[in-house]
Amino acid sequence: MKIEKEFDAARNAWIFRPFGYIDLYNVPGLKNAMEEAEGYNVILSCEELTYIDSAGLSVLVDSLKARQEEGCFVKICRLKSYLYRIFCLANLQDSFDIREIEEAEQ
């Protein structure tokens, strides 16, 4: 898994674009990226994400809790419908701000 990173000063947010799978094998890359965003908002742009398992979801939940404690947010955008179903099966669809497009494009 590769993650492109970009800082958006206007939104005080790190934008992460993961490519491929987020699973137990490569979840440390996601965890490191999320830890780098400490004190900042996070936008996870998922147009190139093809799979996420429970290990990936766990990192996202931990990151969401940490950002909320800091007064920041985690937004997920461009999530494919079959990946959205994984969030629903885990009952996480209402925990995250999930959008079809990135906020700046609206």
Coordinates of C-alpha atoms in Angstrom, one line a residue:
M1 CA 0.0 0.0 0.0
K2 CA 1.2 3.5 -0.9
I3 CA -0.2 6.7 0.8
E4 CA 0.2 10.1 -0.9
K5 CA 0.3 12.9 1.6
E6 CA -0.5 16.6 1.1
F7 CA -1.0 19.4 3.6
D8 CA -3.9 21.8 3.0
A9 CA -3.2 24.9 5.1
A10 CA -6.6 26.5 4.3
R11 CA -8.3 23.5 6.1
N12 CA -5.5 22.9 8.6
A13 CA -5.7 19.3 7.3
W14 CA -3.5 16.5 6.1
I15 CA -5.0 14.8 3.1
F16 CA -4.1 11.1 2.7
R17 CA -4.7 9.2 -0.4
P18 CA -4.2 5.4 0.1
F19 CA -3.7 3.1 -2.9
G20 CA -4.6 -0.5 -2.9
Y21 CA -5.2 -2.6 0.3
I22 CA -5.3 -1.6 3.9
D23 CA -5.0 -4.9 5.8
L24 CA -3.1 -6.4 8.7
Y25 CA 0.1 -6.7 6.7
N26 CA 0.4 -3.0 5.7
V27 CA -1.7 -1.2 8.4
P28 CA 1.4 0.2 10.1
G29 CA 1.8 2.6 7.1
L30 CA -1.7 4.0 7.7
K31 CA -1.1 4.1 11.5
N32 CA 2.2 6.1 11.0
A33 CA 0.4 8.5 8.6
M34 CA -2.4 9.1 11.1
E35 CA 0.1 9.6 13.9
E36 CA 1.9 12.3 11.8
A37 CA -1.4 14.2 11.7
E38 CA -1.5 14.7 15.4
G39 CA -3.1 18.1 16.1
Y40 CA -4.4 18.5 12.5
N41 CA -7.6 17.6 10.7
V42 CA -7.5 14.5 8.5
I43 CA -9.1 14.0 5.1
L44 CA -8.9 10.4 3.8
S45 CA -9.4 10.5 0.1
C46 CA -10.2 6.9 -0.9
E47 CA -10.6 6.9 -4.7
E48 CA -7.7 4.5 -5.1
L49 CA -8.5 2.4 -2.0
T50 CA -9.6 -1.1 -3.0
Y51 CA -9.9 -3.0 0.3
I52 CA -9.9 -2.4 4.1
D53 CA -10.1 -5.0 6.8
S54 CA -10.8 -4.8 10.5
A55 CA -7.2 -3.8 11.3
G56 CA -7.5 -0.8 9.0
L57 CA -10.9 0.1 10.5
S58 CA -9.4 -0.1 14.0
V59 CA -6.6 2.4 13.1
L60 CA -9.3 4.7 11.6
V61 CA -11.4 4.5 14.8
D62 CA -8.4 5.1 17.0
S63 CA -7.4 8.1 14.9
L64 CA -10.9 9.5 14.9
K65 CA -11.0 9.3 18.7
A66 CA -7.5 11.0 19.0
R67 CA -8.5 13.8 16.5
Q68 CA -11.8 14.5 18.3
E69 CA -9.9 14.8 21.7
E70 CA -7.7 17.4 20.0
G71 CA -10.8 19.3 18.6
C72 CA -10.0 18.1 15.1
F73 CA -11.9 16.0 12.5
V74 CA -11.5 12.9 10.3
K75 CA -13.4 13.0 7.0
I76 CA -13.5 10.1 4.6
C77 CA -14.4 10.9 0.9
R78 CA -14.6 9.1 -2.4
L79 CA -15.2 5.8 -0.7
K80 CA -16.4 3.1 -3.1
S81 CA -19.8 1.6 -2.4
Y82 CA -18.5 -1.8 -1.5
L83 CA -16.1 -0.3 1.0
Y84 CA -18.9 1.8 2.5
R85 CA -20.7 -1.5 3.1
I86 CA -17.7 -2.6 5.2
F87 CA -18.2 0.5 7.4
C88 CA -21.9 -0.3 7.6
L89 CA -21.2 -4.0 8.6
A90 CA -18.9 -2.7 11.4
N91 CA -21.6 -0.1 12.4
L92 CA -19.2 2.7 11.7
Q93 CA -21.1 4.6 9.0
D94 CA -22.4 7.2 11.5
S95 CA -19.2 7.5 13.4
F96 CA -17.3 9.0 10.5
D97 CA -18.1 12.0 8.3
I98 CA -18.2 10.1 4.9
R99 CA -18.7 12.2 1.8
E100 CA -18.7 11.5 -1.9
I101 CA -16.3 14.3 -2.8
E102 CA -13.7 16.3 -1.0
E103 CA -15.0 19.3 0.9
A104 CA -13.1 21.8 -1.2
E105 CA -14.8 20.5 -4.4
Q106 CA -18.4 21.2 -3.1

